[in-house]
CSV table of C-alpha atoms and ligand atoms in Angstrom, one decimal:
chain,number,residue,atom,x,y,z
A,1,MET,CA,168.7,160.1,146.7
A,2,ASN,CA,167.3,163.6,145.8
A,3,LEU,CA,163.7,163.6,147.2
A,4,ARG,CA,162.5,165.1,143.9
A,5,ASN,CA,163.5,161.9,142.2
A,6,ILE,CA,161.3,159.8,144.4
A,7,VAL,CA,157.7,159.3,143.6
A,8,HIS,CA,155.2,157.6,145.9
A,9,THR,CA,152.2,155.8,144.4
A,10,ARG,CA,149.4,153.7,145.9
A,11,THR,CA,148.4,151.5,143.0
A,12,TYR,CA,150.1,149.6,140.1
A,13,SER,CA,148.4,151.7,137.5
A,14,GLU,CA,149.4,154.9,139.2
A,15,ALA,CA,153.0,153.6,139.3
A,16,ALA,CA,152.8,152.6,135.6
A,17,GLY,CA,151.5,156.1,134.7
A,18,GLU,CA,154.3,157.8,136.6
A,19,LEU,CA,156.9,155.6,135.0
A,20,GLU,CA,155.5,156.1,131.5
A,21,LYS,CA,156.1,159.8,131.9
A,22,ILE,CA,159.8,159.4,132.4
A,23,MET,CA,160.6,156.2,130.4
A,24,ASN,CA,162.2,156.5,127.0
A,25,ARG,CA,163.0,154.1,124.2
A,26,GLY,CA,166.0,151.9,125.1
A,27,ASP,CA,165.7,152.5,128.9
A,28,VAL,CA,166.2,149.6,131.2
A,29,VAL,CA,163.8,149.4,134.2
A,30,LEU,CA,164.7,147.4,137.3
A,31,PHE,CA,161.8,146.2,139.4
A,32,LYS,CA,162.8,145.4,142.9
A,33,GLY,CA,160.5,144.3,145.8
A,34,SER,CA,159.6,141.3,147.7
A,35,ARG,CA,157.7,138.5,146.0
A,36,TRP,CA,154.6,139.5,148.0
A,37,PHE,CA,154.3,142.9,146.2
A,38,ARG,CA,154.0,141.0,142.8
A,39,LEU,CA,155.8,143.7,140.9
A,40,GLU,CA,155.6,141.6,137.8
A,41,ARG,CA,152.1,142.9,137.4
A,42,LEU,CA,153.5,146.4,137.1
A,43,ALA,CA,156.1,145.1,134.6
A,44,ARG,CA,153.2,143.6,132.5
A,45,ASP,CA,151.3,147.0,132.6
A,46,LEU,CA,154.4,148.7,131.3
A,47,VAL,CA,154.9,146.2,128.5
A,48,GLY,CA,151.4,147.1,127.6
A,49,SER,CA,152.6,150.6,126.6
A,50,ILE,CA,154.8,149.1,123.8
A,51,GLY,CA,153.2,148.9,120.3
A,52,PRO,CA,150.8,146.0,119.8
A,53,THR,CA,152.8,143.9,117.4
A,54,ARG,CA,155.5,142.0,119.3
A,55,LEU,CA,157.8,139.1,119.1
A,56,LEU,CA,158.1,137.4,122.4
A,57,VAL,CA,161.3,135.5,122.6
A,58,ASN,CA,161.5,132.9,125.4
A,59,LEU,CA,165.1,132.8,126.4
A,60,ASP,CA,164.5,129.8,128.7
A,61,ALA,CA,163.3,127.8,125.7
A,62,ILE,CA,166.6,128.7,123.9
A,63,ALA,CA,168.6,127.5,126.9
A,64,ALA,CA,166.5,124.3,127.0
A,65,ASN,CA,167.1,123.6,123.3
A,66,ILE,CA,170.8,124.1,123.7
A,67,LYS,CA,170.8,121.6,126.6
A,68,LYS,CA,168.9,119.1,124.3
A,69,ILE,CA,171.5,119.5,121.6
A,70,ARG,CA,174.2,119.0,124.3
A,71,ALA,CA,172.5,115.8,125.4
A,72,ILE,CA,172.5,114.6,121.7
A,73,VAL,CA,176.1,115.4,120.9
A,74,GLY,CA,177.6,114.6,124.3
A,75,ASP,CA,180.3,116.5,126.2
A,76,SER,CA,183.2,116.0,123.9
A,77,VAL,CA,181.7,118.0,121.0
A,78,GLU,CA,181.7,121.8,121.0
A,79,ILE,CA,178.6,123.7,120.0
A,80,MET,CA,178.9,126.6,117.6
A,81,SER,CA,175.6,128.6,117.7
A,82,VAL,CA,174.7,130.0,114.3
A,83,VAL,CA,173.2,133.4,115.0
A,84,LYS,CA,173.2,134.8,111.4
A,85,SER,CA,170.2,136.7,110.1
A,86,PHE,CA,169.6,138.5,113.4
A,87,GLY,CA,169.6,135.1,115.2
A,88,TYR,CA,167.0,133.7,112.8
A,89,GLY,CA,164.9,136.8,113.5
A,90,ASN,CA,165.1,136.3,117.3
A,91,ASP,CA,167.8,139.0,118.0
A,92,SER,CA,171.4,137.8,117.7
A,93,ILE,CA,172.7,139.7,120.7
A,94,ARG,CA,170.4,138.4,123.4
A,95,THR,CA,170.3,134.9,122.0
A,96,SER,CA,174.1,134.7,121.7
A,97,LYS,CA,174.4,135.7,125.3
A,98,VAL,CA,172.0,133.0,126.4
A,99,ALA,CA,173.8,130.5,124.2
A,100,LEU,CA,177.2,131.3,125.7
A,101,GLU,CA,175.7,131.1,129.2
A,102,ASN,CA,174.5,127.6,128.4
A,103,GLY,CA,177.7,125.9,127.1
A,104,VAL,CA,178.0,127.2,123.6
A,105,THR,CA,181.7,128.1,122.9
A,106,TYR,CA,181.7,129.5,119.4
A,107,LEU,CA,179.3,131.7,117.4
A,108,ALA,CA,178.9,131.9,113.7
A,109,VAL,CA,177.4,134.6,111.4
A,110,ALA,CA,177.0,135.0,107.7
A,111,PHE,CA,178.7,138.3,107.2
A,112,PRO,CA,181.4,140.4,108.9
A,113,ASP,CA,178.9,143.2,109.7
A,114,GLU,CA,176.8,140.8,111.7
A,115,GLY,CA,180.0,139.8,113.7
A,116,ALA,CA,180.8,143.5,114.2
A,117,THR,CA,177.4,144.0,115.8
A,118,LEU,CA,178.1,141.2,118.3
A,119,ARG,CA,181.4,142.7,119.2
A,120,GLU,CA,179.9,146.2,119.6
A,121,ASN,CA,177.6,144.6,122.1
A,122,ARG,CA,180.5,143.3,124.1
A,123,ILE,CA,180.3,139.7,123.0
A,124,ASP,CA,183.8,138.3,123.3
A,125,ALA,CA,183.4,134.7,122.3
A,126,PRO,CA,185.1,133.5,119.1
A,127,ILE,CA,183.0,134.3,116.0
A,128,LEU,CA,183.3,132.6,112.7
A,129,VAL,CA,182.1,134.5,109.6
A,130,PHE,CA,180.9,132.2,106.8
A,131,ASN,CA,180.9,134.7,103.9
A,132,VAL,CA,183.8,137.2,103.7
A,133,LEU,CA,184.9,139.2,100.7
A,134,PRO,CA,188.6,140.2,100.2
A,135,GLU,CA,187.7,143.9,100.6
A,136,GLU,CA,186.3,143.1,104.1
A,137,ALA,CA,189.6,141.9,105.5
A,138,ASP,CA,190.1,145.0,107.6
A,139,LYS,CA,186.8,144.5,109.3
A,140,ILE,CA,187.8,140.9,110.2
A,141,ILE,CA,190.9,142.3,111.9
A,142,ARG,CA,189.3,145.3,113.5
A,143,TYR,CA,186.5,143.2,115.1
A,144,ARG,CA,188.7,140.2,115.9
A,145,LEU,CA,186.5,137.9,113.7
A,146,ASN,CA,187.6,134.5,112.4
A,147,SER,CA,187.0,133.7,108.8
A,148,ALA,CA,185.9,130.8,106.8
A,149,ILE,CA,188.2,130.5,103.8
A,150,PRO,CA,186.4,129.3,100.6
A,151,SER,CA,189.2,130.4,98.2
A,152,LEU,CA,192.8,131.2,97.9
A,153,ASP,CA,191.9,134.8,96.9
A,154,LEU,CA,190.4,135.4,100.3
A,155,ALA,CA,193.2,133.7,102.1
A,156,GLU,CA,195.7,135.9,100.4
A,157,ALA,CA,193.8,139.1,101.1
A,158,LEU,CA,193.5,138.3,104.8
A,159,ASN,CA,197.2,137.2,104.9
A,160,VAL,CA,198.2,140.6,103.5
A,161,ALA,CA,195.8,142.6,105.7
A,162,ALA,CA,196.9,140.8,108.9
A,163,LYS,CA,200.6,141.7,108.4
A,164,GLY,CA,201.9,143.1,111.7
A,165,CYS,CA,198.6,142.1,113.5
A,166,PRO,CA,197.8,139.0,115.5
A,167,LYS,CA,197.3,136.0,113.2
A,168,ILE,CA,193.7,135.6,111.9
A,169,PRO,CA,192.2,132.2,112.9
A,170,VAL,CA,190.7,130.7,109.8
A,171,HIS,CA,188.6,127.6,108.9
A,172,LEU,CA,189.1,126.1,105.5
A,173,LYS,CA,185.9,125.5,103.6
A,174,ILE,CA,185.6,122.3,101.5
A,175,ASP,CA,182.8,121.8,99.0
A,176,THR,CA,181.8,118.2,99.2
A,177,GLY,CA,178.6,118.6,97.2
A,178,MET,CA,176.7,121.7,98.4
A,179,GLY,CA,177.9,123.5,95.3
A,180,ARG,CA,178.0,126.8,97.1
A,181,SER,CA,181.2,128.2,98.5
A,182,GLY,CA,184.5,126.4,99.2
A,183,VAL,CA,187.1,124.5,97.3
A,184,TRP,CA,186.0,121.3,95.6
A,185,HIS,CA,187.1,118.3,97.7
A,186,GLU,CA,189.2,116.7,95.0
A,187,GLU,CA,191.3,119.9,94.8
A,188,ALA,CA,191.4,120.5,98.6
A,189,ILE,CA,194.9,119.2,99.4
A,190,PRO,CA,197.0,121.8,97.5
A,191,PHE,CA,194.6,124.5,98.8
A,192,ILE,CA,195.1,123.3,102.4
A,193,GLU,CA,198.9,123.3,101.9
A,194,GLN,CA,199.0,126.8,100.5
A,195,VAL,CA,196.9,128.3,103.3
A,196,PHE,CA,199.0,126.6,106.0
A,197,LYS,CA,202.0,128.3,104.6
A,198,MET,CA,200.5,131.8,105.0
A,199,GLU,CA,202.3,133.3,107.9
A,200,ASN,CA,199.7,135.7,109.1
A,201,LEU,CA,196.9,133.1,109.2
A,202,CYS,CA,196.3,130.5,111.8
A,203,VAL,CA,194.4,127.5,110.4
A,204,GLU,CA,192.3,126.3,113.3
A,205,GLY,CA,189.5,124.6,111.5
A,206,ILE,CA,188.2,122.8,108.5
A,207,MET,CA,184.6,122.6,107.5
A,208,THR,CA,182.0,121.4,104.9
A,209,HIS,CA,178.3,121.9,104.6
A,210,PHE,CA,175.5,119.5,103.6
A,211,SER,CA,173.0,120.0,100.9
A,212,SER,CA,170.3,117.6,101.9
A,213,ALA,CA,170.8,116.2,105.4
A,214,ASP,CA,167.2,116.9,106.2
A,215,ASP,CA,165.9,114.6,103.5
A,216,PRO,CA,165.9,110.9,104.0
A,217,ASP,CA,165.5,110.3,100.2
A,218,SER,CA,168.9,112.0,99.8
A,219,ASP,CA,170.8,110.0,102.4
A,220,ASN,CA,173.0,108.4,99.8
A,221,TYR,CA,174.1,111.9,98.7
A,222,THR,CA,174.8,112.9,102.3
A,223,LEU,CA,176.8,109.8,102.9
A,224,ALA,CA,178.8,110.6,99.8
A,225,GLN,CA,179.5,114.1,101.1
A,226,ILE,CA,180.6,112.6,104.4
A,227,ALA,CA,182.9,110.2,102.7
A,228,ALA,CA,184.4,112.9,100.5
A,229,PHE,CA,185.1,115.1,103.6
A,230,ASN,CA,186.6,112.1,105.5
A,231,LYS,CA,188.9,111.5,102.6
A,232,VAL,CA,190.2,115.1,102.7
A,233,LEU,CA,190.7,114.8,106.5
A,234,ASP,CA,192.7,111.5,106.1
A,235,ARG,CA,194.9,112.9,103.3
A,236,ALA,CA,195.5,116.1,105.3
A,237,ALA,CA,196.4,113.9,108.3
A,238,THR,CA,199.0,111.9,106.3
A,239,LEU,CA,200.6,115.2,105.4
A,240,GLY,CA,200.7,116.1,109.1
A,241,ARG,CA,197.9,118.7,108.9
A,242,SER,CA,195.5,118.6,111.9
A,243,PHE,CA,192.8,121.0,112.9
A,244,ARG,CA,191.5,122.0,116.3
A,245,TYR,CA,188.0,122.3,114.9
A,246,VAL,CA,186.5,119.9,112.4
A,247,HIS,CA,182.9,120.7,111.7
A,248,ALA,CA,180.1,119.9,109.2
A,249,ALA,CA,176.8,119.4,110.9
A,250,ASN,CA,173.9,121.8,110.7
A,251,THR,CA,170.8,120.9,112.8
A,252,SER,CA,169.7,118.1,110.4
A,253,ALA,CA,173.1,116.4,110.2
A,254,LEU,CA,173.8,116.6,113.9
A,255,VAL,CA,170.5,114.9,114.7
A,256,ARG,CA,170.4,112.4,111.8
A,257,PHE,CA,174.1,111.6,111.2
A,258,PRO,CA,176.1,111.1,114.4
A,259,GLU,CA,179.3,110.6,112.4
A,260,THR,CA,179.1,114.2,111.2
A,261,ARG,CA,179.6,115.7,114.7
A,262,TYR,CA,183.4,115.6,114.5
A,263,SER,CA,184.8,118.1,117.1
A,264,MET,CA,182.1,120.8,116.7
A,265,VAL,CA,178.5,121.1,115.5
A,266,ARG,CA,176.8,124.1,113.9
A,267,PRO,CA,173.1,124.2,114.8
A,268,GLY,CA,171.0,127.2,113.9
A,269,LEU,CA,167.3,126.3,113.5
A,270,ALA,CA,167.2,123.8,116.4
A,271,ILE,CA,168.3,126.4,118.9
A,272,TYR,CA,165.3,128.5,117.9
A,273,GLY,CA,163.0,125.6,118.5
A,274,MET,CA,162.2,124.6,114.9
A,275,TYR,CA,162.8,121.6,112.8
A,276,PRO,CA,164.3,121.5,109.3
A,277,SER,CA,162.0,118.6,108.4
A,278,ALA,CA,159.8,115.8,109.8
A,279,SER,CA,162.8,113.5,109.7
A,280,VAL,CA,164.3,115.7,112.4
A,281,SER,CA,161.2,116.3,114.5
A,282,ASN,CA,160.7,112.6,114.8
A,283,LEU,CA,164.0,112.3,116.6
A,284,VAL,CA,164.1,115.3,118.9
A,285,ASP,CA,161.6,117.3,120.8
A,286,LEU,CA,162.4,121.1,121.0
A,287,ASP,CA,160.8,123.9,123.0
A,288,GLN,CA,159.0,126.5,121.0
A,289,VAL,CA,160.8,129.9,121.4
A,290,ILE,CA,158.8,132.6,119.7
A,291,THR,CA,155.3,134.1,119.9
A,292,PHE,CA,154.5,136.6,117.2
A,293,SER,CA,151.4,138.5,118.3
A,294,THR,CA,149.4,141.7,117.9
A,295,LYS,CA,146.0,143.0,119.1
A,296,ILE,CA,142.7,143.6,117.5
A,297,ALA,CA,142.7,147.3,116.6
A,298,GLN,CA,139.1,147.6,115.3
A,299,ILE,CA,136.1,145.3,114.6
A,300,LYS,CA,133.6,146.2,112.0
A,301,SER,CA,130.3,144.6,111.1
A,302,HIS,CA,129.6,144.1,107.5
A,303,PRO,CA,126.6,142.8,105.6
A,304,ALA,CA,127.1,140.2,102.9
A,305,GLY,CA,128.7,141.6,99.7
A,306,ARG,CA,131.3,144.0,101.2
A,307,CYS,CA,134.7,144.0,99.7
A,308,ILE,CA,137.7,143.6,102.1
A,309,SER,CA,141.1,145.1,101.4
A,310,TYR,CA,143.1,145.9,98.2
A,311,ASN,CA,141.7,144.6,94.9
A,312,ARG,CA,138.6,143.1,96.4
A,313,ARG,CA,140.0,139.7,96.8
A,314,PHE,CA,137.6,138.9,99.6
A,315,ILE,CA,133.8,139.6,99.5
A,316,THR,CA,131.8,138.9,102.6
A,317,CYS,CA,129.2,136.2,102.0
A,318,ARG,CA,127.2,136.6,105.2
A,319,ASP,CA,126.8,139.1,108.0
A,320,SER,CA,130.4,139.3,109.2
A,321,ARG,CA,132.6,140.8,111.9
A,322,ILE,CA,135.9,141.6,110.4
A,323,ALA,CA,138.8,142.6,112.7
A,324,THR,CA,141.7,144.9,111.6
A,325,LEU,CA,145.2,144.2,112.9
A,326,HIS,CA,148.1,146.5,112.9
A,327,VAL,CA,150.6,144.1,111.3
A,328,GLY,CA,151.4,143.6,107.7
A,329,TYR,CA,153.9,142.3,105.2
A,330,ASN,CA,156.4,145.0,106.2
A,331,ASP,CA,156.5,143.3,109.6
A,332,GLY,CA,157.3,140.0,108.0
A,333,TYR,CA,153.8,138.6,107.9
A,334,PRO,CA,153.8,137.2,104.4
A,335,ARG,CA,151.5,138.6,101.7
A,336,PHE,CA,150.9,135.1,100.5
A,337,GLN,CA,148.8,134.6,103.6
A,338,SER,CA,146.1,136.7,101.9
A,339,ASN,CA,142.8,134.8,102.1
A,340,ARG,CA,144.8,131.8,103.3
A,341,GLY,CA,146.4,132.1,106.6
A,342,HIS,CA,145.0,131.9,110.1
A,343,ALA,CA,145.5,133.7,113.4
A,344,LEU,CA,144.4,132.8,116.9
A,345,VAL,CA,141.9,134.8,118.9
A,346,ARG,CA,140.6,133.6,122.2
A,347,GLY,CA,142.1,130.2,121.5
A,348,GLN,CA,140.3,129.8,118.2
A,349,ARG,CA,141.3,130.1,114.5
A,350,ALA,CA,140.3,133.1,112.5
A,351,GLN,CA,141.0,133.3,108.8
A,352,VAL,CA,142.9,136.1,107.2
A,353,VAL,CA,140.5,137.7,104.7
A,354,GLY,CA,141.5,139.9,101.8
A,355,THR,CA,144.9,141.0,100.8
A,356,VAL,CA,147.6,141.4,103.5
A,357,CYS,CA,148.6,145.1,103.4
A,358,MET,CA,152.0,146.7,104.2
A,359,ASP,CA,150.9,147.6,107.8
A,360,THR,CA,147.6,146.0,108.4
A,361,LEU,CA,145.5,142.9,107.7
A,362,MET,CA,142.0,141.7,108.3
A,363,ILE,CA,140.7,138.5,109.9
A,364,ASP,CA,137.2,137.2,110.1
A,365,VAL,CA,136.0,136.9,113.7
A,366,THR,CA,132.4,136.3,112.9
A,367,ASP,CA,132.4,132.9,114.6
A,368,ILE,CA,134.4,134.0,117.6
A,369,LEU,CA,131.5,135.8,119.4
A,370,GLU,CA,133.5,137.1,122.3
A,371,ALA,CA,136.3,138.6,120.2
A,372,SER,CA,136.7,142.3,121.0
A,373,VAL,CA,139.0,145.2,120.4
A,374,GLY,CA,142.3,144.9,122.3
A,375,ASP,CA,142.2,141.1,122.3
A,376,GLU,CA,145.6,139.4,121.8
A,377,VAL,CA,146.0,137.8,118.3
A,378,VAL,CA,148.6,135.2,117.9
A,379,LEU,CA,150.1,135.0,114.4
A,380,ILE,CA,152.8,132.5,115.3
A,381,GLY,CA,152.8,130.5,118.5
A,382,ARG,CA,150.3,129.0,120.9
A,383,GLN,CA,147.1,130.3,122.4
A,384,GLY,CA,145.1,128.0,124.5
A,385,ALA,CA,144.9,124.6,122.8
A,386,GLU,CA,145.6,126.0,119.3
A,387,GLU,CA,149.0,126.5,117.8
A,388,ILE,CA,150.3,128.1,114.6
A,389,LEU,CA,153.9,127.1,113.7
A,390,PRO,CA,156.1,128.9,111.2
A,391,ASP,CA,156.0,125.6,109.3
A,392,GLU,CA,152.2,126.0,108.7
A,393,ILE,CA,152.8,129.5,107.2
A,394,ALA,CA,155.7,128.3,105.2
A,395,SER,CA,153.8,125.6,103.5
A,396,ASN,CA,151.1,128.1,102.5
A,397,GLY,CA,153.8,130.0,100.6
A,398,GLY,CA,155.8,127.1,99.3
A,399,THR,CA,158.7,128.0,101.4
A,400,ILE,CA,160.5,126.9,104.6
A,401,ASN,CA,160.1,127.9,108.3
A,402,TYR,CA,163.6,129.4,108.1
A,403,GLU,CA,162.4,132.1,105.7
A,404,ILE,CA,159.3,132.9,107.7
A,405,VAL,CA,161.2,133.6,111.0
A,406,CYS,CA,164.2,135.4,109.6
A,407,LYS,CA,161.9,137.9,107.8
A,408,ILE,CA,160.1,139.0,111.0
A,409,SER,CA,161.1,142.7,110.6
A,410,PRO,CA,163.0,144.9,113.0
A,411,ARG,CA,159.8,147.0,113.3
A,412,VAL,CA,158.3,144.3,115.5
A,413,THR,CA,159.4,144.9,119.1
A,414,ARG,CA,161.2,142.0,120.6
A,415,ILE,CA,160.3,141.2,124.2
A,416,PHE,CA,162.6,138.7,126.0
A,417,VAL,CA,161.2,136.5,128.6
A,418,GLN,CA,163.5,134.8,131.1
A,419,SER,CA,162.6,133.3,134.4
B,1,LIG,C1,172.9,128.4,108.3
B,1,LIG,C2,174.1,127.5,108.4
B,1,LIG,C3,174.1,126.5,109.5
B,1,LIG,C4,173.0,126.2,110.4
B,1,LIG,O1,172.0,125.5,109.7
B,1,LIG,P1,170.6,125.0,110.5
B,1,LIG,O2,170.0,124.2,109.5
B,1,LIG,O3,169.9,126.2,110.8
B,1,LIG,O4,171.0,124.3,111.7
B,1,LIG,C5,175.3,125.8,109.6
B,1,LIG,N1,176.3,125.9,108.8
B,1,LIG,C6,176.3,126.8,107.7
B,1,LIG,C7,177.5,127.0,106.8
B,1,LIG,C8,175.2,127.6,107.5
B,1,LIG,O5,175.2,128.5,106.5
C-alpha cells in the first residue's frame, strides 16, 4: 500500500479523529484486529460522530424472531417475510437480507416501487407485490416482481405487458371478508378460471387476508373467513386447479389459527418483535428489535411559572430542570405525545412537557438529579430496568404499534447491530 495512505496512531481517540477526517456518508469501515485490541471501542467512538437521534436495529433479534416463527409453523410451511413500509420502519434491505439468511424464502411488499428498491440492492429472492396498478405492469416485468391479482383488470394488463417476456408469477387474491382488495369469494371460481387461461401469466399462488385475527371477540368472523377460503380452494381443486402457494396468515392468524398456515405464512409485525394484540403476546415471546434514542442537547433550569414550547401548553409548577432533545414529529415521534409521553434517562422515566415540535421536544428531568447534557435518552426501547414499547406510545394516541414504528422517519439514522 502507498505509505501515504497509512496512518499510525497511538490511542483510540486519535484513530477515531483520523478516520473522521476521511470518512464520508455511506462509507463502509472494516475494523480488523485481534480480540485483544478491542477495536469495537473504536467503532463505538465513530458511531458517536453520527447525529444523536438513531434507530438501533438489532438484526440478531430479527433472526431470533424468524426462528420462533419457524418453530411455531414447522418445517413444511414456507415463510414470506412482509417487508413493506421500509420493513416496518426498520429498513427493508437489511432486514430482508437477514430474513433470507434465516430461512425465509419469499418477500412481500405493498407497492412495486418497494420491490424495485429491493432488486436495486441485489436481493434476488421472489418478491410478491400486494398492491399493483395496471399502469405499473412494466415495472413488475422490469424488476422481476410477482403480483397479487385482485381483479381481472390487473390480470389483463399484466398479461398484455408480459407478451414476449417470461411469464409473470401471480397470486390470486380472494376477499373472504376483509373488504379491501380481491375478488369476493362467491365470485372467485370464474375469476380463477379466467386468469389460468391467460398465457403470459403463471398462477403460482392464491391468497386471502383476515380482518380481525388478532381479536378473540371476532373469532367467529375469522372462522367464517377461513371456511369461505377453504370452499374456494375445494371448488378450484375439483376443477383441477392447484396452487404451489396457498397463504392467508398474518402474524395474528399464524399464531392463533394453525389451520390458516396452509403452505406459506405472511408475518410482518412479529419479525420486528411486536405483537398485534395481547391475544398474540400471550402465546409467543418475541425479541425486541428496535431502540429509538437520542441525547440530551441542553438542560435549562426554570423557576415555577415558565412556559414550555409552542402555545404554552406546559407551565412549570416548581423549580424545574427541562431538557431539550433534538428529535420531533418530523422524525416520527408523534405530536400527540405532547404533555403525555415519557422518555427514559438514566433508567428513569421523564415526562414529555409542552408541545412536541417538528425537530425538538422537551422532557422534565427535575427528578433525575444526575441527568446531564449528552446523556442517552430512550424514546422506544429498554434502558436499565425500564422499557417503553411502541404499544405504550400507540395507546396514548389511540392508534396501533404498527403506525408508530412505520412512521419513524428516514431522517433518523439506522444503526444495525449484529454479533
Ligand atoms: C401487512 C400484511 C401482512 C402482515 O401483517 P402482520 O400483521 O404485520 O403480520 C400480511 N398480509 C398482507 C396482505 C398484508 O397487507
